[in-house]
Coordinates of C-alpha atoms in Angstrom, one line a residue:
Chain A
M1 CA -0.2 0.1 0.0
T2 CA 1.3 3.3 -1.2
T3 CA -0.4 6.4 0.7
D4 CA 1.0 10.3 1.8
R5 CA -1.2 9.4 5.4
Q6 CA 1.6 9.7 8.0
A7 CA 3.1 6.5 9.0
V8 CA 1.5 5.9 13.0
T9 CA 2.6 3.6 15.8
V10 CA 0.3 2.4 18.2
L11 CA 1.3 1.3 21.3
G12 CA -0.8 -0.5 23.8
L13 CA -4.1 -2.9 22.1
G14 CA -6.4 -3.0 25.0
R15 CA -10.4 -2.1 23.6
M16 CA -9.0 2.0 23.4
G17 CA -5.7 1.8 21.5
S18 CA -7.3 -1.1 19.2
A19 CA -9.6 1.4 18.6
L20 CA -7.3 4.2 17.7
A21 CA -5.4 1.5 15.5
A22 CA -8.7 0.5 13.7
A23 CA -9.5 4.4 12.7
L24 CA -5.8 4.9 11.9
L25 CA -6.3 1.9 9.3
E26 CA -9.5 3.5 8.1
R27 CA -8.2 6.3 7.1
G28 CA -5.4 4.9 5.3
H29 CA -2.6 5.3 7.8
P30 CA 0.7 3.1 7.5
T31 CA 0.2 1.9 11.2
T32 CA 2.1 -0.3 13.5
V33 CA 0.6 -2.3 16.0
W34 CA 2.6 -4.0 19.3
N35 CA 1.1 -5.1 23.0
R36 CA 2.8 -7.0 25.6
S37 CA 0.8 -10.1 24.1
A38 CA 0.7 -10.5 21.3
A39 CA -2.4 -11.8 19.9
K40 CA -4.1 -8.6 20.3
A41 CA -2.4 -7.3 17.4
R42 CA -4.3 -10.2 14.6
P43 CA -7.2 -8.6 14.0
L44 CA -5.6 -5.9 13.3
A45 CA -2.7 -7.4 11.4
D46 CA -5.4 -9.2 9.0
R47 CA -6.6 -5.5 8.0
G48 CA -3.4 -4.5 7.1
A49 CA -1.2 -3.2 10.4
R50 CA 2.5 -4.5 11.3
A51 CA 2.3 -5.8 13.6
A52 CA 5.6 -5.4 16.2
T53 CA 7.1 -7.5 17.7
T54 CA 9.5 -5.5 20.5
P55 CA 9.0 -2.2 22.0
G56 CA 11.9 -0.8 19.8
E57 CA 10.4 -2.3 16.6
A58 CA 7.3 -0.6 16.6
V59 CA 9.3 2.8 17.8
T60 CA 11.7 3.3 15.5
A61 CA 8.7 2.1 12.3
S62 CA 6.8 5.7 12.9
P63 CA 8.2 9.8 13.7
L64 CA 4.5 8.9 15.3
I65 CA 3.7 7.2 18.5
V66 CA 0.8 6.9 19.6
A67 CA 0.2 5.3 24.0
C68 CA -2.2 4.2 25.1
V69 CA -1.5 1.1 27.8
L70 CA -2.3 0.8 31.3
D71 CA -0.7 3.4 33.3
H72 CA 2.1 6.3 33.5
D73 CA 4.2 3.8 35.3
V74 CA 3.5 0.4 32.1
L75 CA 4.3 3.2 29.5
R76 CA 7.6 3.7 31.4
T77 CA 8.0 0.4 31.7
V78 CA 7.7 -0.4 28.0
L79 CA 9.9 2.9 26.5
D80 CA 12.5 3.3 29.2
P81 CA 14.2 0.4 27.3
V82 CA 14.3 2.2 24.1
T83 CA 15.0 5.5 24.9
G84 CA 17.6 5.9 22.4
S85 CA 15.4 5.5 19.8
L86 CA 13.3 8.1 20.4
A87 CA 14.6 11.3 19.9
G88 CA 13.0 12.9 16.7
R89 CA 9.7 11.1 17.4
T90 CA 6.5 13.1 18.6
L91 CA 4.9 10.8 21.5
V92 CA 1.5 10.9 21.5
N93 CA 0.2 9.6 25.2
L94 CA -3.3 9.1 25.5
T95 CA -2.6 7.3 29.2
S96 CA -5.1 7.9 31.9
G97 CA -3.0 9.7 34.3
S98 CA -3.0 13.4 36.7
P99 CA -1.5 16.2 35.7
E100 CA 1.4 15.8 37.4
Q101 CA 2.0 12.5 35.5
A102 CA 1.8 14.5 32.4
R103 CA 4.2 17.0 33.6
E104 CA 6.8 14.5 34.5
A105 CA 6.3 12.4 31.0
E106 CA 6.9 15.4 29.5
K107 CA 10.0 16.3 30.8
W108 CA 11.3 12.5 30.5
A109 CA 10.5 12.6 26.7
R110 CA 12.3 15.7 26.6
A111 CA 15.0 14.2 28.0
H112 CA 15.7 12.0 25.5
G113 CA 14.5 14.1 22.5
A114 CA 11.2 13.5 21.6
D115 CA 8.3 16.0 21.1
Y116 CA 5.3 15.4 23.8
L117 CA 1.2 15.5 23.4
D118 CA -0.6 14.5 26.0
G119 CA -4.1 13.7 25.3
A120 CA -7.3 12.5 26.6
I121 CA -10.3 10.7 24.5
M122 CA -13.9 11.4 25.4
T123 CA -15.7 8.4 23.9
T124 CA -16.1 5.3 24.4
P125 CA -14.2 2.8 22.2
P126 CA -16.9 3.0 19.4
G127 CA -16.5 6.6 19.6
V128 CA -13.3 6.4 18.0
G129 CA -12.8 8.4 14.8
S130 CA -15.7 9.9 14.5
P131 CA -15.9 13.7 13.7
E132 CA -17.8 14.2 16.5
T133 CA -16.3 13.0 19.6
M134 CA -13.6 15.3 21.6
F135 CA -9.8 14.7 22.4
L136 CA -8.1 16.6 24.0
Y137 CA -5.0 17.0 23.7
S138 CA -2.4 19.7 25.5
G139 CA 1.5 20.6 25.6
E140 CA 3.6 23.0 22.8
R141 CA 1.3 23.9 20.0
A142 CA 3.0 23.8 16.8
V143 CA 3.7 19.9 18.0
F144 CA -0.2 19.8 18.0
D145 CA -0.3 21.6 14.3
A146 CA 2.2 19.7 12.9
H147 CA 0.5 16.3 13.8
R148 CA -3.3 17.5 13.8
P149 CA -4.3 16.3 10.1
T150 CA -3.2 12.7 12.0
L151 CA -5.3 12.6 14.7
T152 CA -8.0 14.0 12.8
A153 CA -8.8 10.5 12.3
L154 CA -8.9 9.4 15.7
G155 CA -11.8 12.4 16.1
D156 CA -12.0 15.6 16.7
P157 CA -8.9 17.4 18.0
V158 CA -9.1 20.1 20.5
H159 CA -6.2 21.5 22.1
L160 CA -6.6 23.0 25.2
G161 CA -3.3 24.7 26.0
T162 CA 0.5 24.3 26.7
D163 CA 0.5 23.3 30.3
V164 CA 1.0 19.8 29.1
G165 CA -1.0 18.6 32.1
L166 CA -4.4 20.4 31.1
A167 CA -5.3 17.8 29.5
S168 CA -5.8 15.0 32.5
L169 CA -7.4 17.4 34.3
Y170 CA -10.3 18.2 32.1
D171 CA -10.7 15.1 31.6
A172 CA -11.0 13.9 35.5
A173 CA -13.2 17.4 35.4
L174 CA -15.6 16.1 32.9
L175 CA -15.7 13.0 33.7
G176 CA -16.9 14.0 37.6
L177 CA -19.6 16.0 34.8
M178 CA -20.6 13.3 33.2
W179 CA -20.5 10.8 36.6
S180 CA -22.7 13.6 38.0
T181 CA -25.2 14.6 35.4
M182 CA -25.7 10.2 34.3
T183 CA -26.1 9.8 38.7
G184 CA -29.0 12.5 38.8
W185 CA -30.7 10.9 36.0
L186 CA -30.6 7.5 37.3
H187 CA -32.0 9.4 40.4
G188 CA -34.5 11.3 38.5
T189 CA -35.1 7.7 36.8
A190 CA -35.8 5.8 39.5
V191 CA -38.5 8.8 41.0
V192 CA -40.3 8.7 37.5
G193 CA -40.4 5.1 37.1
A194 CA -42.0 4.2 40.5
E195 CA -45.2 6.0 38.7
G196 CA -44.3 3.4 36.0
T197 CA -43.1 5.4 33.6
P198 CA -40.2 3.8 31.4
A199 CA -37.1 5.0 31.2
T200 CA -37.3 5.9 27.7
G201 CA -39.8 7.9 28.6
F202 CA -38.4 10.1 30.8
T203 CA -35.0 10.2 28.7
P204 CA -36.1 12.4 25.5
V205 CA -37.7 14.8 27.8
A206 CA -34.6 14.9 29.9
I207 CA -32.0 15.3 27.2
R208 CA -34.6 18.3 26.2
W209 CA -33.9 19.6 29.3
L210 CA -30.7 19.3 29.8
T211 CA -30.5 21.5 27.0
A212 CA -32.1 24.1 28.3
V213 CA -29.5 23.0 31.6
T214 CA -26.8 24.0 29.2
G215 CA -28.0 27.4 29.2
F216 CA -27.9 27.9 32.2
L217 CA -24.4 26.5 32.4
T218 CA -23.8 29.1 29.5
T219 CA -25.4 32.0 31.1
Y220 CA -23.7 31.5 34.7
A221 CA -19.7 30.6 33.2
P222 CA -18.8 34.7 33.7
Q223 CA -20.5 35.0 37.0
V224 CA -18.2 32.8 38.0
D225 CA -15.2 34.0 36.5
A226 CA -16.1 37.9 37.8
G227 CA -16.9 35.6 41.2
T228 CA -20.5 37.7 41.8
Y229 CA -23.7 35.9 41.6
P230 CA -26.9 37.5 40.9
G231 CA -29.8 36.1 40.6
D232 CA -32.1 37.7 38.4
D233 CA -33.3 34.2 36.5
A234 CA -33.4 31.8 40.0
T235 CA -31.9 32.1 43.4
V236 CA -30.5 29.5 45.8
D237 CA -33.8 30.6 47.9
V238 CA -35.7 29.8 45.3
Q239 CA -33.8 26.0 44.6
I240 CA -34.0 25.3 48.5
A241 CA -37.6 25.2 48.1
A242 CA -37.9 23.5 45.5
V243 CA -35.4 20.9 46.4
D244 CA -37.4 19.6 49.0
H245 CA -40.4 18.5 46.7
L246 CA -37.9 15.9 45.4
L247 CA -37.0 14.6 48.6
H248 CA -40.4 14.4 49.4
A249 CA -41.6 12.8 46.2
A250 CA -38.1 10.4 46.3
E251 CA -38.7 9.6 49.5
A252 CA -42.4 8.7 49.2
R253 CA -41.4 6.1 46.3
G254 CA -38.4 4.7 48.1
V255 CA -35.0 6.0 46.4
D256 CA -32.4 6.6 47.9
N257 CA -32.0 10.9 48.7
A258 CA -27.7 10.8 49.0
L259 CA -27.7 12.8 46.1
P260 CA -30.4 15.2 46.6
E261 CA -29.8 15.9 50.1
L262 CA -25.9 16.6 49.5
M263 CA -27.1 18.8 46.7
K264 CA -29.3 20.5 49.4
S265 CA -26.4 20.9 52.1
L266 CA -24.4 22.7 49.7
M267 CA -26.9 25.0 48.5
L268 CA -27.7 25.6 52.4
Q269 CA -24.0 26.4 53.0
A270 CA -24.1 28.4 50.0
K271 CA -27.1 30.8 51.8
A272 CA -25.0 30.8 54.9
A273 CA -22.7 32.5 53.5
G274 CA -25.0 35.3 52.2
H275 CA -25.9 33.8 48.8
G276 CA -29.5 32.9 49.1
S277 CA -30.1 35.9 46.5
D278 CA -27.6 35.0 44.3
S279 CA -27.8 32.4 41.4
Y280 CA -26.8 28.6 41.9
A281 CA -23.4 29.5 40.1
S282 CA -22.5 31.2 43.8
L283 CA -22.6 27.7 45.2
I284 CA -19.2 27.3 43.6
E285 CA -17.8 29.2 46.7
V286 CA -18.4 26.7 49.1
L287 CA -16.6 24.1 46.0
K288 CA -13.3 26.1 46.6
K289 CA -12.7 25.1 50.5
Chain B
M1 CA -59.3 45.1 20.3
T2 CA -60.9 42.3 18.9
T3 CA -59.4 39.0 18.5
D4 CA -60.2 35.0 18.2
R5 CA -58.2 34.1 20.3
Q6 CA -58.9 32.5 23.6
A7 CA -59.2 34.6 26.4
V8 CA -57.4 33.5 30.1
T9 CA -56.8 35.0 33.2
V10 CA -53.1 34.3 34.7
L11 CA -53.8 34.1 38.9
G12 CA -51.0 34.6 40.7
L13 CA -48.2 37.8 39.3
G14 CA -45.1 37.0 40.9
R15 CA -42.0 36.9 38.3
M16 CA -43.3 33.8 36.4
G17 CA -46.9 34.7 36.6
S18 CA -45.7 37.9 35.1
A19 CA -44.3 36.6 32.4
L20 CA -47.1 34.5 31.9
A21 CA -49.4 37.1 30.8
A22 CA -47.1 39.2 29.1
A23 CA -46.5 35.9 26.9
L24 CA -50.3 35.4 26.0
L25 CA -50.0 39.5 25.7
E26 CA -48.3 39.2 23.3
R27 CA -49.7 36.3 21.1
G28 CA -52.8 38.6 21.5
H29 CA -54.8 36.0 23.6
P30 CA -57.5 39.1 25.8
T31 CA -55.7 38.4 29.4
T32 CA -57.1 38.8 32.7
V33 CA -54.5 39.4 35.5
W34 CA -55.2 39.6 39.0
N35 CA -52.8 39.5 42.2
R36 CA -53.1 39.5 45.8
S37 CA -51.6 42.3 46.1
A38 CA -52.7 44.7 43.1
A39 CA -50.1 46.6 41.8
K40 CA -48.0 43.6 40.3
A41 CA -51.2 44.4 37.7
R42 CA -50.0 47.7 36.8
P43 CA -47.2 47.3 34.1
L44 CA -49.5 44.5 32.5
A45 CA -52.4 46.4 32.3
D46 CA -50.3 48.8 30.6
R47 CA -49.7 46.3 27.9
G48 CA -53.3 45.8 27.7
A49 CA -54.3 43.5 30.2
R50 CA -57.0 43.5 32.2
A51 CA -56.9 44.1 36.1
A52 CA -59.0 42.0 37.8
T53 CA -60.2 43.5 41.5
T54 CA -61.5 40.3 43.2
P55 CA -60.4 36.9 42.4
G56 CA -64.0 36.2 41.4
E57 CA -63.9 39.5 38.8
A58 CA -60.6 37.0 37.2
V59 CA -62.1 34.0 37.1
T60 CA -65.3 34.7 35.4
A61 CA -63.0 37.0 32.7
S62 CA -62.0 33.6 30.7
P63 CA -62.5 29.7 30.3
L64 CA -59.6 29.4 30.3
I65 CA -57.6 29.9 34.5
V66 CA -53.7 29.7 34.6
A67 CA -53.1 29.7 38.2
C68 CA -48.4 30.4 39.1
V69 CA -49.1 31.2 42.8
L70 CA -47.2 30.3 46.0
D71 CA -48.2 27.0 46.8
H72 CA -50.9 24.8 46.2
D73 CA -52.2 26.0 50.0
V74 CA -52.9 29.6 49.1
L75 CA -54.3 28.5 45.2
R76 CA -57.2 26.9 47.6
T77 CA -57.5 29.7 49.7
V78 CA -57.5 32.2 46.5
L79 CA -59.8 30.0 44.7
D80 CA -62.5 28.3 47.7
P81 CA -64.5 31.3 47.9
V82 CA -65.3 31.2 43.8
T83 CA -65.6 27.8 43.8
G84 CA -69.8 28.4 42.5
S85 CA -67.9 30.1 39.3
L86 CA -65.5 27.5 38.3
A87 CA -68.4 25.4 36.2
G88 CA -67.1 24.9 33.0
R89 CA -64.0 26.3 32.9
T90 CA -60.5 24.8 32.4
L91 CA -58.3 25.2 35.3
V92 CA -54.1 25.5 34.3
N93 CA -51.9 24.8 37.5
L94 CA -48.6 25.5 37.3
T95 CA -48.6 26.2 40.9
S96 CA -45.2 24.0 42.2
G97 CA -46.5 21.2 44.0
S98 CA -46.5 18.0 44.6
P99 CA -47.9 14.8 42.7
E100 CA -50.6 13.6 45.8
Q101 CA -51.5 18.0 45.8
A102 CA -52.4 18.0 41.8
R103 CA -54.3 14.6 42.1
E104 CA -55.9 16.7 45.1
A105 CA -56.4 19.5 42.7
E106 CA -58.3 17.9 40.3
K107 CA -60.7 16.4 42.4
W108 CA -61.2 19.3 43.8
A109 CA -62.0 21.0 40.6
R110 CA -64.0 18.2 39.7
A111 CA -66.4 18.4 42.3
H112 CA -66.5 21.5 40.9
G113 CA -67.6 21.3 37.7
A114 CA -64.3 22.6 36.2
D115 CA -61.6 20.7 33.9
Y116 CA -58.1 20.6 35.4
L117 CA -54.8 20.3 34.3
D118 CA -51.6 20.1 35.7
G119 CA -48.3 21.5 34.7
A120 CA -44.8 22.6 35.0
I121 CA -42.7 25.1 34.2
M122 CA -39.0 23.8 32.5
T123 CA -37.6 27.5 32.3
T124 CA -36.8 30.7 34.3
P125 CA -39.4 33.9 33.2
P126 CA -37.0 35.3 31.2
G127 CA -37.2 31.8 28.8
V128 CA -41.3 32.0 28.9
G129 CA -42.5 32.3 25.3
S130 CA -40.4 30.4 23.8
P131 CA -40.8 27.7 21.4
E132 CA -37.8 25.7 22.4
T133 CA -39.2 26.0 26.6
M134 CA -41.1 23.0 27.2
F135 CA -44.5 23.4 29.4
L136 CA -44.7 19.8 31.2
Y137 CA -48.4 18.8 31.4
S138 CA -50.8 16.2 32.6
G139 CA -54.0 15.5 33.1
E140 CA -57.4 14.8 31.0
R141 CA -55.6 13.9 27.7
A142 CA -59.2 15.8 25.8
V143 CA -58.4 19.0 27.9
F144 CA -55.3 19.6 26.6
D145 CA -56.3 18.6 23.0
A146 CA -58.6 21.9 23.7
H147 CA -56.4 23.9 25.2
R148 CA -52.6 23.3 22.9
P149 CA -53.3 26.3 21.1
T150 CA -53.5 28.8 23.6
L151 CA -51.1 26.7 25.7
T152 CA -48.0 27.3 22.5
A153 CA -48.4 31.1 23.5
L154 CA -46.3 30.3 26.9
G155 CA -44.2 27.4 25.0
D156 CA -43.8 23.9 23.8
P157 CA -46.5 22.0 25.3
V158 CA -45.8 18.7 26.4
H159 CA -48.6 15.9 27.2
L160 CA -47.0 13.2 29.6
G161 CA -50.0 11.4 30.6
T162 CA -53.5 11.4 32.1
D163 CA -51.8 10.8 35.7
V164 CA -51.9 14.0 36.5
G165 CA -49.4 13.6 39.2
L166 CA -47.0 13.2 36.4
A167 CA -45.7 16.8 35.3
S168 CA -44.5 17.5 38.8
L169 CA -43.4 14.1 39.2
Y170 CA -41.2 15.3 36.0
D171 CA -40.6 18.7 37.5
A172 CA -39.1 17.1 40.6
A173 CA -37.0 14.3 38.8
L174 CA -35.3 17.6 36.0
L175 CA -34.5 19.9 38.3
G176 CA -33.0 16.9 40.4
L177 CA -31.4 16.7 37.0
M178 CA -30.7 20.1 36.9
W179 CA -28.7 20.0 39.7
S180 CA -26.3 17.4 39.9
T181 CA -24.9 18.2 36.4
M182 CA -24.9 22.0 37.3
T183 CA -23.4 20.9 40.5
G184 CA -21.3 18.4 38.9
W185 CA -20.3 21.1 36.1
L186 CA -19.7 23.4 39.0
H187 CA -17.4 20.9 40.5
G188 CA -15.4 20.7 37.1
T189 CA -14.9 24.4 36.9
A190 CA -13.3 25.0 40.5
V191 CA -11.1 22.4 39.2
V192 CA -9.4 22.9 36.2
G193 CA -10.7 26.9 37.6
A194 CA -7.4 26.2 40.3
E195 CA -4.3 26.2 37.1
G196 CA -6.0 29.0 35.3
T197 CA -8.5 27.5 33.5
P198 CA -11.9 30.5 33.3
A199 CA -15.0 29.1 33.9
T200 CA -15.9 30.5 30.0
G201 CA -12.9 28.7 29.0
F202 CA -14.1 25.6 30.4
T203 CA -17.7 26.1 30.3
P204 CA -17.9 25.0 26.1
V205 CA -15.5 21.6 26.2
A206 CA -18.2 20.8 28.8
I207 CA -21.2 21.6 27.2
R208 CA -19.9 20.1 24.4
W209 CA -19.0 16.8 26.2
L210 CA -22.4 16.9 27.8
T211 CA -24.2 16.2 24.3
A212 CA -22.2 13.2 24.3
V213 CA -23.1 12.3 27.7
T214 CA -26.8 12.6 26.9
G215 CA -25.4 9.8 24.2
F216 CA -25.1 8.0 26.9
L217 CA -28.5 8.2 28.6
T218 CA -29.6 7.2 25.6
T219 CA -28.2 4.1 25.0
Y220 CA -28.9 3.0 28.8
A221 CA -32.4 4.0 29.1
P222 CA -33.3 0.7 27.5
Q223 CA -31.2 -0.8 30.2
V224 CA -32.8 -0.1 32.7
D225 CA -36.2 -1.0 31.1
A226 CA -34.5 -4.5 30.6
G227 CA -32.9 -4.5 33.9
T228 CA -29.4 -5.9 32.3
Y229 CA -26.6 -3.4 31.9
P230 CA -24.4 -4.6 29.3
G231 CA -20.9 -3.2 29.9
D232 CA -19.9 -3.5 26.3
D233 CA -18.7 0.4 26.6
A234 CA -18.0 1.1 29.7
T235 CA -17.6 -0.5 32.9
V236 CA -18.7 0.4 37.2
D237 CA -15.3 -1.0 37.4
V238 CA -13.5 1.2 35.0
Q239 CA -15.6 4.2 36.3
I240 CA -13.7 3.2 40.1
A241 CA -10.2 3.4 38.5
A242 CA -11.4 6.7 37.1
V243 CA -12.9 8.0 39.7
D244 CA -9.9 8.3 41.6
H245 CA -7.8 10.4 39.3
L246 CA -11.0 13.0 39.7
L247 CA -10.4 13.0 43.9
H248 CA -6.8 13.4 43.5
A249 CA -7.0 16.6 41.0
A250 CA -9.5 17.7 43.2
E251 CA -8.0 17.1 46.6
A252 CA -4.8 18.4 45.9
R253 CA -6.5 21.8 44.4
G254 CA -8.9 22.3 47.4
V255 CA -11.8 21.5 45.8
D256 CA -14.5 19.9 48.2
N257 CA -14.5 16.2 47.2
A258 CA -18.3 15.2 48.1
L259 CA -19.6 15.2 45.2
P260 CA -17.6 12.4 43.6
E261 CA -17.3 10.8 47.0
L262 CA -20.8 10.0 46.8
M263 CA -20.7 9.0 43.4
K264 CA -17.6 6.4 43.7
S265 CA -19.6 5.5 46.8
L266 CA -22.4 5.0 44.8
M267 CA -20.4 3.2 42.8
L268 CA -18.5 0.6 45.4
Q269 CA -22.3 0.0 46.1
A270 CA -23.2 -1.3 43.1
K271 CA -19.9 -3.1 42.4
A272 CA -20.5 -5.3 45.8
A273 CA -23.9 -5.9 44.2
G274 CA -22.4 -7.4 41.6
H275 CA -22.4 -4.8 39.0
G276 CA -18.8 -4.6 38.2
S277 CA -18.9 -5.7 34.6
D278 CA -21.9 -4.1 34.0
S279 CA -23.0 -0.2 32.9
Y280 CA -23.1 2.7 34.9
A281 CA -26.9 2.4 34.3
S282 CA -26.7 -0.4 36.7
L283 CA -26.8 2.1 40.1
I284 CA -29.7 2.6 39.6
E285 CA -30.5 -0.5 41.7
V286 CA -28.7 1.0 44.8
L287 CA -30.3 3.8 44.2
K288 CA -34.2 1.8 44.2
K289 CA -33.4 1.2 47.8

């Protein structure tokens, strides 16, 4: 196969790493893959990937190395023996980790003459390759720009900034938002489900409502940045009055109330701090200890 | 003013009631308004509303009465003296309350010969009148259908079912989803804000991510209805591993962790109940006590 697409190596062929390699192959990138247990490489080799037998062979095969392994320790275990081959290459690290680990990895890569980007994959494996899927990157802008055409094969590449820790920091923050939203949805689903409404009936209404909620977030974001929270639309006091409706409705239907009770507690703390007439965004003052 | 639009009475002119009356006037409905303290009626009278001086005058002015007062007790205090005038009219009650209160109010209205719909307004006052805003209704379908053209002046009318308690039950469930989402967003905003990212920088990424999250809800809803939670995309075990990244990142930046700790606790309870390899939707089994 001849191609003008950049050659890429993918290290780590778990479900996510395999999806990354498949997306690159799909877009015609000469793709080399490596995994500690070689069996994972076979389905990709069948689709045209070159299966490297050692990390050294994998690293030297491509100017761009995409890593998606269990954690940063595993990554170092794989790459420390082959640091001599890293110079002049770019390591895009999609392995989950902390901002501190990302900074350490960048320093380590640079010490070996390699460029480094840290990244976070904002989807599950089936979403890889879709232009709607966000891939978050942080690190040197010029490195990002140079590899952007290739990274587009995986999803929509979003550069967050030059602080290499940003991708994993956003990743953690966004997962928290996901869990909060999914848990709130499950709680509401349990409440209406107790009266016979199926989840598939409630969910389209819930999703439409979330569109309205994202409008509130857009209104509240500049309030957070300004540190003032005008309660023009709805105050913390109004929310405190409303939360009891949910607590009673859920309690009466045998639904666990730890989540709304926590939110009521945060609202009451905001009120006690003088934010009763402010918007819900003022709760950030309670969260910032 | 002559019009073929239905005459409507609005009882209660707080910020929301005033917005309802204004939206009706805007669409050309002959609108009668009443409020316990008459001063609130003046701005609406200036825009063409008829200001009734008594609840009796207000009720007899229109075949459709929209009520938006503090609570169900206030509504009864206002209407109990004029029940003799209710027969043949329709009461659309947008006052916040519980499903039980809605059922009681329907029974009360029917006893006085009136049709009854219960409703919930899924916006803040500035959103009233927009076709994108959901107004949730429950009660007899024929009554809803008869008044749908008028209710469209307020927002997009969504009929949830004939069980009159559904609107307030959905309202409570959706507000819970809103608080969960907004609190999760504030937590994430605080985490990235600690590294200098403004809320206005984080929020567009968060909103885009919420679009992906709504895709997960759509996937999970049929799982909830089926009571089986295949963890094809991401398991509870995977989420448990990831939540520690958030806990550490938030802890290191002085952000209160009660929310992610609660979610981790729910995840661990789901795992203990045998759902470690299932999807996040299995947490509903923990919420249903």
